[in-house]
Amino acid sequence: MSLLKIIINAISDVKGQDIEVLNMKGKSPLFDYMVLCSATNERQLSAIVDNLVKEVQKNEFVVKHVEGKKMNQWVLVDCIDAVVHVFTPEERAKYNLEKLWGDCERIDVLTLLDE
């Protein structure tokens, strides 16, 4: 299973919302994909991050770093080839990374979800 598919399913399993995947190939020398999602509250945000880390490692991929867990409003999970941003709705609206990277190709999340 691909890393991207594992990430999307791990987020979906814990009811992460508004999942977006940006293709960063040719835009960033550091990673290929940026995944963004929202959590309804800080408790859910923590559950999404915990499940994401667990599933990525269980499938023998690397979680290089988790940043922002103490603040628990915007957590970044660095999975080397993909960087995942998990936000509270307020933080996501404030930073609006989708607009910042608006010229990047969007990948259809539904094609990555397990049924």
CSV table of N, CA, C and O in Angstrom, one decimal:
chain,number,residue,atom,x,y,z
A,1,MET,N,0.8,-1.2,0.0
A,1,MET,CA,0.0,0.0,0.0
A,1,MET,C,0.9,1.2,0.0
A,1,MET,O,1.9,1.3,0.7
A,2,SER,N,0.5,2.3,-0.7
A,2,SER,CA,1.3,3.5,-0.8
A,2,SER,C,1.2,4.3,0.4
A,2,SER,O,0.2,4.2,1.2
A,3,LEU,N,2.2,5.1,0.7
A,3,LEU,CA,2.2,5.9,1.9
A,3,LEU,C,1.0,6.9,1.8
A,3,LEU,O,0.4,7.1,2.9
A,4,LEU,N,0.8,7.5,0.7
A,4,LEU,CA,-0.3,8.4,0.6
A,4,LEU,C,-1.7,7.8,0.9
A,4,LEU,O,-2.5,8.3,1.7
A,5,LYS,N,-1.9,6.6,0.5
A,5,LYS,CA,-3.1,5.8,0.7
A,5,LYS,C,-3.2,5.5,2.2
A,5,LYS,O,-4.3,5.7,2.8
A,6,ILE,N,-2.1,5.2,2.9
A,6,ILE,CA,-2.1,4.9,4.3
A,6,ILE,C,-2.5,6.1,5.1
A,6,ILE,O,-3.3,6.1,6.0
A,7,ILE,N,-1.9,7.3,4.7
A,7,ILE,CA,-2.2,8.5,5.4
A,7,ILE,C,-3.7,8.9,5.3
A,7,ILE,O,-4.3,9.2,6.3
A,8,ILE,N,-4.2,8.9,4.1
A,8,ILE,CA,-5.6,9.3,3.8
A,8,ILE,C,-6.5,8.3,4.6
A,8,ILE,O,-7.5,8.8,5.3
A,9,ASN,N,-6.3,7.1,4.6
A,9,ASN,CA,-7.2,6.1,5.3
A,9,ASN,C,-7.0,6.3,6.8
A,9,ASN,O,-8.0,6.2,7.6
A,10,ALA,N,-5.8,6.6,7.3
A,10,ALA,CA,-5.6,6.8,8.8
A,10,ALA,C,-6.4,8.0,9.2
A,10,ALA,O,-7.0,8.0,10.3
A,11,ILE,N,-6.4,9.1,8.4
A,11,ILE,CA,-7.1,10.3,8.8
A,11,ILE,C,-8.6,10.0,8.7
A,11,ILE,O,-9.4,10.4,9.6
A,12,SER,N,-9.1,9.3,7.7
A,12,SER,CA,-10.5,9.0,7.5
A,12,SER,C,-11.0,8.1,8.6
A,12,SER,O,-12.2,8.3,9.0
A,13,ASP,N,-10.2,7.2,9.0
A,13,ASP,CA,-10.7,6.2,10.1
A,13,ASP,C,-11.0,6.9,11.4
A,13,ASP,O,-11.8,6.4,12.1
A,14,VAL,N,-10.5,8.1,11.6
A,14,VAL,CA,-10.7,8.9,12.8
A,14,VAL,C,-11.6,10.1,12.5
A,14,VAL,O,-11.6,11.1,13.3
A,15,LYS,N,-12.3,10.0,11.4
A,15,LYS,CA,-13.2,11.1,10.9
A,15,LYS,C,-12.6,12.5,10.7
A,15,LYS,O,-13.3,13.5,11.0
A,16,GLY,N,-11.4,12.5,10.2
A,16,GLY,CA,-10.8,13.8,9.8
A,16,GLY,C,-11.7,14.4,8.7
A,16,GLY,O,-12.2,13.7,7.9
A,17,GLN,N,-11.7,15.7,8.6
A,17,GLN,CA,-12.6,16.4,7.7
A,17,GLN,C,-11.8,17.2,6.7
A,17,GLN,O,-10.7,17.6,6.9
A,18,ASP,N,-12.5,17.4,5.6
A,18,ASP,CA,-12.0,18.3,4.5
A,18,ASP,C,-10.6,17.9,4.1
A,18,ASP,O,-9.7,18.8,4.1
A,19,ILE,N,-10.4,16.7,3.8
A,19,ILE,CA,-9.0,16.2,3.4
A,19,ILE,C,-8.7,16.7,2.0
A,19,ILE,O,-9.5,16.5,1.1
A,20,GLU,N,-7.5,17.3,1.9
A,20,GLU,CA,-7.0,17.7,0.6
A,20,GLU,C,-5.6,17.2,0.4
A,20,GLU,O,-4.8,17.1,1.4
A,21,VAL,N,-5.3,16.8,-0.8
A,21,VAL,CA,-3.9,16.3,-1.1
A,21,VAL,C,-3.4,17.2,-2.3
A,21,VAL,O,-4.0,17.3,-3.3
A,22,LEU,N,-2.3,17.8,-2.0
A,22,LEU,CA,-1.6,18.6,-3.0
A,22,LEU,C,-0.4,17.9,-3.6
A,22,LEU,O,0.4,17.4,-2.8
A,23,ASN,N,-0.3,17.8,-4.9
A,23,ASN,CA,0.9,17.3,-5.5
A,23,ASN,C,2.0,18.3,-5.5
A,23,ASN,O,1.9,19.3,-6.2
A,24,MET,N,3.1,18.1,-4.7
A,24,MET,CA,4.1,19.1,-4.6
A,24,MET,C,5.4,18.7,-5.5
A,24,MET,O,6.4,19.4,-5.4
A,25,LYS,N,5.2,17.7,-6.3
A,25,LYS,CA,6.4,17.4,-7.1
A,25,LYS,C,6.7,18.5,-8.1
A,25,LYS,O,5.8,19.1,-8.7
A,26,GLY,N,7.9,18.9,-8.1
A,26,GLY,CA,8.4,20.1,-8.9
A,26,GLY,C,8.2,21.4,-8.2
A,26,GLY,O,8.6,22.4,-8.7
A,27,LYS,N,7.5,21.4,-7.1
A,27,LYS,CA,7.2,22.6,-6.3
A,27,LYS,C,8.1,22.7,-5.0
A,27,LYS,O,8.4,23.8,-4.6
A,28,SER,N,8.4,21.5,-4.5
A,28,SER,CA,9.1,21.4,-3.2
A,28,SER,C,10.2,20.4,-3.4
A,28,SER,O,9.9,19.3,-3.8
A,29,PRO,N,11.5,20.7,-3.1
A,29,PRO,CA,12.5,19.7,-3.1
A,29,PRO,C,12.5,18.8,-1.9
A,29,PRO,O,13.3,17.8,-1.9
A,30,LEU,N,11.7,19.0,-0.9
A,30,LEU,CA,11.7,18.3,0.3
A,30,LEU,C,10.7,17.1,0.4
A,30,LEU,O,10.9,16.2,1.1
A,31,PHE,N,9.5,17.3,-0.3
A,31,PHE,CA,8.5,16.2,-0.2
A,31,PHE,C,7.7,16.3,-1.5
A,31,PHE,O,7.6,17.2,-2.2
A,32,ASP,N,6.9,15.1,-1.7
A,32,ASP,CA,6.1,15.0,-2.9
A,32,ASP,C,4.7,15.4,-2.7
A,32,ASP,O,4.0,15.8,-3.7
A,33,TYR,N,4.2,15.2,-1.5
A,33,TYR,CA,2.7,15.5,-1.3
A,33,TYR,C,2.5,16.3,0.0
A,33,TYR,O,3.3,16.1,1.0
A,34,MET,N,1.6,17.2,0.0
A,34,MET,CA,1.1,17.8,1.2
A,34,MET,C,-0.3,17.4,1.4
A,34,MET,O,-1.2,17.6,0.5
A,35,VAL,N,-0.6,16.9,2.6
A,35,VAL,CA,-2.0,16.5,3.0
A,35,VAL,C,-2.4,17.5,4.0
A,35,VAL,O,-1.7,17.8,5.0
A,36,LEU,N,-3.7,18.0,3.9
A,36,LEU,CA,-4.3,18.9,4.8
A,36,LEU,C,-5.6,18.3,5.3
A,36,LEU,O,-6.3,17.7,4.4
A,37,CYS,N,-5.9,18.4,6.6
A,37,CYS,CA,-7.2,18.0,7.0
A,37,CYS,C,-7.6,18.8,8.3
A,37,CYS,O,-6.7,19.4,8.9
A,38,SER,N,-8.8,18.7,8.6
A,38,SER,CA,-9.3,19.4,9.8
A,38,SER,C,-9.9,18.4,10.8
A,38,SER,O,-10.4,17.4,10.4
A,39,ALA,N,-9.8,18.8,12.1
A,39,ALA,CA,-10.4,18.1,13.2
A,39,ALA,C,-11.5,19.0,13.8
A,39,ALA,O,-11.3,20.2,13.8
A,40,THR,N,-12.5,18.4,14.3
A,40,THR,CA,-13.6,19.2,14.9
A,40,THR,C,-13.2,19.9,16.2
A,40,THR,O,-13.7,20.9,16.6
A,41,ASN,N,-12.2,19.3,16.9
A,41,ASN,CA,-11.7,19.8,18.2
A,41,ASN,C,-10.3,19.3,18.5
A,41,ASN,O,-9.8,18.5,17.7
A,42,GLU,N,-9.7,19.8,19.6
A,42,GLU,CA,-8.4,19.4,19.9
A,42,GLU,C,-8.2,17.9,20.2
A,42,GLU,O,-7.2,17.3,19.9
A,43,ARG,N,-9.2,17.3,20.9
A,43,ARG,CA,-9.2,15.9,21.2
A,43,ARG,C,-9.2,15.1,19.9
A,43,ARG,O,-8.4,14.1,19.8
A,44,GLN,N,-10.0,15.4,18.9
A,44,GLN,CA,-10.0,14.7,17.7
A,44,GLN,C,-8.7,14.9,16.9
A,44,GLN,O,-8.2,14.0,16.3
A,45,LEU,N,-8.2,16.1,17.0
A,45,LEU,CA,-6.9,16.4,16.3
A,45,LEU,C,-5.8,15.5,16.9
A,45,LEU,O,-5.1,14.8,16.1
A,46,SER,N,-5.8,15.3,18.2
A,46,SER,CA,-4.8,14.4,18.8
A,46,SER,C,-5.0,13.0,18.3
A,46,SER,O,-4.1,12.2,18.1
A,47,ALA,N,-6.3,12.5,18.3
A,47,ALA,CA,-6.6,11.2,17.8
A,47,ALA,C,-6.2,11.0,16.4
A,47,ALA,O,-5.7,9.9,16.0
A,48,ILE,N,-6.4,11.9,15.5
A,48,ILE,CA,-6.0,11.8,14.1
A,48,ILE,C,-4.5,11.7,14.0
A,48,ILE,O,-4.0,10.8,13.3
A,49,VAL,N,-3.7,12.5,14.7
A,49,VAL,CA,-2.3,12.4,14.7
A,49,VAL,C,-1.8,11.1,15.2
A,49,VAL,O,-0.9,10.4,14.6
A,50,ASP,N,-2.3,10.7,16.4
A,50,ASP,CA,-1.9,9.4,16.9
A,50,ASP,C,-2.2,8.2,16.0
A,50,ASP,O,-1.3,7.3,15.8
A,51,ASN,N,-3.3,8.2,15.4
A,51,ASN,CA,-3.7,7.1,14.4
A,51,ASN,C,-2.8,7.2,13.2
A,51,ASN,O,-2.3,6.1,12.7
A,52,LEU,N,-2.6,8.4,12.7
A,52,LEU,CA,-1.7,8.5,11.5
A,52,LEU,C,-0.3,8.0,11.8
A,52,LEU,O,0.2,7.2,11.0
A,53,VAL,N,0.3,8.4,12.9
A,53,VAL,CA,1.7,7.9,13.2
A,53,VAL,C,1.7,6.4,13.4
A,53,VAL,O,2.5,5.7,12.8
A,54,LYS,N,0.7,5.9,14.1
A,54,LYS,CA,0.6,4.4,14.3
A,54,LYS,C,0.5,3.7,13.0
A,54,LYS,O,1.2,2.7,12.7
A,55,GLU,N,-0.4,4.1,12.1
A,55,GLU,CA,-0.6,3.4,10.8
A,55,GLU,C,0.6,3.5,9.9
A,55,GLU,O,1.0,2.5,9.2
A,56,VAL,N,1.2,4.7,9.8
A,56,VAL,CA,2.4,4.9,9.0
A,56,VAL,C,3.5,3.9,9.4
A,56,VAL,O,4.1,3.2,8.6
A,57,GLN,N,3.8,3.9,10.7
A,57,GLN,CA,4.9,3.1,11.3
A,57,GLN,C,4.5,1.6,11.1
A,57,GLN,O,5.4,0.8,10.8
A,58,LYS,N,3.3,1.2,11.3
A,58,LYS,CA,2.8,-0.2,11.2
A,58,LYS,C,3.1,-0.7,9.8
A,58,LYS,O,3.4,-1.9,9.6
A,59,ASN,N,3.0,0.2,8.8
A,59,ASN,CA,3.2,-0.2,7.4
A,59,ASN,C,4.6,0.0,7.0
A,59,ASN,O,4.9,0.1,5.8
A,60,GLU,N,5.5,0.2,8.0
A,60,GLU,CA,6.9,0.3,7.7
A,60,GLU,C,7.4,1.5,6.9
A,60,GLU,O,8.4,1.4,6.2
A,61,PHE,N,6.7,2.6,7.1
A,61,PHE,CA,7.1,3.9,6.6
A,61,PHE,C,7.7,4.7,7.8
A,61,PHE,O,7.4,4.3,8.9
A,62,VAL,N,8.4,5.7,7.5
A,62,VAL,CA,9.0,6.5,8.6
A,62,VAL,C,8.2,7.8,8.9
A,62,VAL,O,7.8,8.5,8.0
A,63,VAL,N,8.0,8.0,10.2
A,63,VAL,CA,7.6,9.3,10.6
A,63,VAL,C,8.8,10.0,11.2
A,63,VAL,O,9.3,9.7,12.2
A,64,LYS,N,9.3,11.0,10.4
A,64,LYS,CA,10.5,11.7,10.8
A,64,LYS,C,10.4,12.6,12.0
A,64,LYS,O,11.2,12.7,12.8
A,65,HIS,N,9.2,13.3,12.0
A,65,HIS,CA,9.0,14.3,13.0
A,65,HIS,C,7.6,14.7,13.2
A,65,HIS,O,6.8,14.7,12.2
A,66,VAL,N,7.2,15.0,14.4
A,66,VAL,CA,5.8,15.5,14.7
A,66,VAL,C,6.0,16.8,15.4
A,66,VAL,O,6.7,16.9,16.4
A,67,GLU,N,5.4,17.9,14.9
A,67,GLU,CA,5.6,19.2,15.4
A,67,GLU,C,4.3,19.8,15.7
A,67,GLU,O,3.3,19.8,15.0
A,68,GLY,N,4.2,20.5,16.9
A,68,GLY,CA,3.0,21.2,17.3
A,68,GLY,C,2.0,20.4,18.2
A,68,GLY,O,1.0,20.9,18.5
A,69,LYS,N,2.4,19.3,18.6
A,69,LYS,CA,1.5,18.4,19.4
A,69,LYS,C,1.2,19.1,20.8
A,69,LYS,O,0.0,18.9,21.2
A,70,LYS,N,2.1,19.8,21.3
A,70,LYS,CA,1.8,20.5,22.6
A,70,LYS,C,0.7,21.5,22.5
A,70,LYS,O,-0.1,21.7,23.4
A,71,MET,N,0.8,22.3,21.4
A,71,MET,CA,-0.2,23.3,21.2
A,71,MET,C,-1.6,22.8,20.7
A,71,MET,O,-2.6,23.3,21.0
A,72,ASN,N,-1.5,21.7,19.9
A,72,ASN,CA,-2.7,20.9,19.5
A,72,ASN,C,-3.7,21.7,18.8
A,72,ASN,O,-4.9,21.4,18.9
A,73,GLN,N,-3.3,22.7,17.9
A,73,GLN,CA,-4.2,23.4,17.1
A,73,GLN,C,-3.8,23.2,15.6
A,73,GLN,O,-4.6,23.4,14.7
A,74,TRP,N,-2.5,23.0,15.4
A,74,TRP,CA,-1.9,22.8,14.1
A,74,TRP,C,-0.8,21.8,14.3
A,74,TRP,O,0.2,22.2,14.9
A,75,VAL,N,-0.9,20.6,13.9
A,75,VAL,CA,0.2,19.6,14.0
A,75,VAL,C,0.7,19.2,12.7
A,75,VAL,O,-0.1,18.9,11.8
A,76,LEU,N,2.0,19.2,12.5
A,76,LEU,CA,2.6,18.8,11.3
A,76,LEU,C,3.3,17.5,11.5
A,76,LEU,O,4.0,17.3,12.5
A,77,VAL,N,3.0,16.5,10.6
A,77,VAL,CA,3.6,15.2,10.7
A,77,VAL,C,4.4,15.0,9.4
A,77,VAL,O,3.9,15.0,8.3
A,78,ASP,N,5.7,14.9,9.6
A,78,ASP,CA,6.7,14.7,8.5
A,78,ASP,C,6.9,13.2,8.2
A,78,ASP,O,7.5,12.5,9.0
A,79,CYS,N,6.4,12.8,7.1
A,79,CYS,CA,6.5,11.4,6.7
A,79,CYS,C,7.5,11.2,5.6
A,79,CYS,O,7.4,10.3,4.7
A,80,ILE,N,8.4,12.1,5.5
A,80,ILE,CA,9.5,12.2,4.5
A,80,ILE,C,8.9,12.6,3.1
A,80,ILE,O,9.1,13.7,2.6
A,81,ASP,N,8.2,11.6,2.4
A,81,ASP,CA,7.7,11.9,1.1
A,81,ASP,C,6.4,12.7,1.1
A,81,ASP,O,5.9,13.2,0.1
A,82,ALA,N,5.8,12.7,2.3
A,82,ALA,CA,4.5,13.5,2.4
A,82,ALA,C,4.5,14.2,3.8
A,82,ALA,O,5.0,13.7,4.8
A,83,VAL,N,4.0,15.4,3.8
A,83,VAL,CA,3.9,16.2,5.0
A,83,VAL,C,2.4,16.4,5.2
A,83,VAL,O,1.7,16.8,4.3
A,84,VAL,N,2.0,16.1,6.4
A,84,VAL,CA,0.6,16.1,6.8
A,84,VAL,C,0.4,17.3,7.8
A,84,VAL,O,1.1,17.4,8.8
A,85,HIS,N,-0.6,18.1,7.5
A,85,HIS,CA,-1.0,19.2,8.4
A,85,HIS,C,-2.4,18.9,8.9
A,85,HIS,O,-3.3,18.7,8.1
A,86,VAL,N,-2.5,18.8,10.2
A,86,VAL,CA,-3.8,18.6,10.9
A,86,VAL,C,-4.2,19.8,11.7
A,86,VAL,O,-3.4,20.2,12.5
A,87,PHE,N,-5.3,20.4,11.3
A,87,PHE,CA,-5.7,21.7,11.9
A,87,PHE,C,-7.0,21.6,12.7
A,87,PHE,O,-7.9,20.9,12.3
A,88,THR,N,-7.2,22.6,13.6
A,88,THR,CA,-8.5,22.9,14.0
A,88,THR,C,-9.1,23.8,12.9
A,88,THR,O,-8.3,24.4,12.2
A,89,PRO,N,-10.4,23.9,12.8
A,89,PRO,CA,-10.9,24.7,11.7
A,89,PRO,C,-10.5,26.2,11.8
A,89,PRO,O,-10.2,26.8,10.7
A,90,GLU,N,-10.3,26.7,12.9
A,90,GLU,CA,-9.9,28.1,13.1
A,90,GLU,C,-8.4,28.3,12.6
A,90,GLU,O,-8.2,29.3,11.8
A,91,GLU,N,-7.6,27.4,12.9
A,91,GLU,CA,-6.2,27.5,12.5
A,91,GLU,C,-6.1,27.3,11.0
A,91,GLU,O,-5.3,28.0,10.3
A,92,ARG,N,-6.9,26.4,10.4
A,92,ARG,CA,-6.8,26.1,9.0
A,92,ARG,C,-7.3,27.4,8.2
A,92,ARG,O,-6.7,27.7,7.2
A,93,ALA,N,-8.3,28.0,8.7
A,93,ALA,CA,-8.8,29.2,8.0
A,93,ALA,C,-7.8,30.4,8.1
A,93,ALA,O,-7.6,31.1,7.2
A,94,LYS,N,-7.2,30.4,9.3
A,94,LYS,CA,-6.2,31.5,9.5
A,94,LYS,C,-5.0,31.4,8.6
A,94,LYS,O,-4.6,32.4,8.0
A,95,TYR,N,-4.4,30.2,8.4
A,95,TYR,CA,-3.2,30.1,7.6
A,95,TYR,C,-3.5,29.8,6.1
A,95,TYR,O,-2.7,30.1,5.2
A,96,ASN,N,-4.7,29.2,5.8
A,96,ASN,CA,-5.1,29.0,4.4
A,96,ASN,C,-4.0,28.5,3.5
A,96,ASN,O,-3.8,29.1,2.4
A,97,LEU,N,-3.4,27.4,3.8
A,97,LEU,CA,-2.4,26.8,3.0
A,97,LEU,C,-2.8,26.4,1.6
A,97,LEU,O,-2.1,26.5,0.6
A,98,GLU,N,-4.1,26.1,1.5
A,98,GLU,CA,-4.7,25.8,0.1
A,98,GLU,C,-4.5,27.0,-0.8
A,98,GLU,O,-4.2,26.8,-2.0
A,99,LYS,N,-4.7,28.1,-0.3
A,99,LYS,CA,-4.6,29.3,-1.2
A,99,LYS,C,-3.1,29.6,-1.5
A,99,LYS,O,-2.8,30.0,-2.6
A,100,LEU,N,-2.3,29.5,-0.5
A,100,LEU,CA,-0.9,29.7,-0.6
A,100,LEU,C,-0.3,28.8,-1.7
A,100,LEU,O,0.5,29.2,-2.5
A,101,TRP,N,-0.7,27.6,-1.7
A,101,TRP,CA,-0.3,26.6,-2.7
A,101,TRP,C,-1.3,26.3,-3.8
A,101,TRP,O,-1.5,25.2,-4.3
A,102,GLY,N,-2.1,27.4,-4.1
A,102,GLY,CA,-3.2,27.2,-5.0
A,102,GLY,C,-2.9,26.7,-6.4
A,102,GLY,O,-3.7,26.2,-7.1
A,103,ASP,N,-1.6,26.9,-6.9
A,103,ASP,CA,-1.3,26.5,-8.2
A,103,ASP,C,-0.9,25.0,-8.3
A,103,ASP,O,-0.6,24.5,-9.3
A,104,CYS,N,-0.9,24.3,-7.1
A,104,CYS,CA,-0.6,22.9,-7.1
A,104,CYS,C,-1.7,22.0,-7.5
A,104,CYS,O,-2.9,22.3,-7.2
A,105,GLU,N,-1.4,20.9,-8.2
A,105,GLU,CA,-2.4,19.9,-8.6
A,105,GLU,C,-3.0,19.3,-7.4
A,105,GLU,O,-2.3,18.9,-6.5
A,106,ARG,N,-4.4,19.2,-7.4
A,106,ARG,CA,-5.1,18.5,-6.3
A,106,ARG,C,-5.3,17.0,-6.7
A,106,ARG,O,-5.6,16.7,-7.9
A,107,ILE,N,-5.1,16.1,-5.8
A,107,ILE,CA,-5.3,14.7,-6.0
A,107,ILE,C,-6.6,14.3,-5.4
A,107,ILE,O,-7.0,14.7,-4.3
A,108,ASP,N,-7.4,13.5,-6.2
A,108,ASP,CA,-8.8,13.1,-5.7
A,108,ASP,C,-8.6,12.2,-4.5
A,108,ASP,O,-8.1,11.0,-4.7
A,109,VAL,N,-9.1,12.6,-3.4
A,109,VAL,CA,-9.0,11.8,-2.2
A,109,VAL,C,-9.8,10.5,-2.3
A,109,VAL,O,-9.4,9.5,-1.7
A,110,LEU,N,-10.9,10.6,-2.9
A,110,LEU,CA,-11.8,9.4,-3.0
A,110,LEU,C,-11.1,8.2,-3.7
A,110,LEU,O,-11.4,7.1,-3.3
A,111,THR,N,-10.1,8.5,-4.6
A,111,THR,CA,-9.4,7.4,-5.2
A,111,THR,C,-8.4,6.7,-4.3
A,111,THR,O,-8.0,5.6,-4.6
A,112,LEU,N,-8.1,7.3,-3.1
A,112,LEU,CA,-7.2,6.8,-2.2
A,112,LEU,C,-7.8,6.1,-1.0
A,112,LEU,O,-7.2,5.4,-0.2
A,113,LEU,N,-9.1,6.3,-0.8
A,113,LEU,CA,-9.8,5.7,0.3
A,113,LEU,C,-10.1,4.2,0.1
A,113,LEU,O,-10.6,3.8,-1.0
A,114,ASP,N,-10.0,3.4,1.1
A,114,ASP,CA,-10.4,2.0,1.1
A,114,ASP,C,-11.9,2.0,1.3
A,114,ASP,O,-12.5,2.8,2.0
A,115,GLU,N,-12.6,1.0,0.6
A,115,GLU,CA,-14.0,1.0,0.8
A,115,GLU,C,-14.4,0.0,1.9
A,115,GLU,O,-13.7,-0.7,2.4
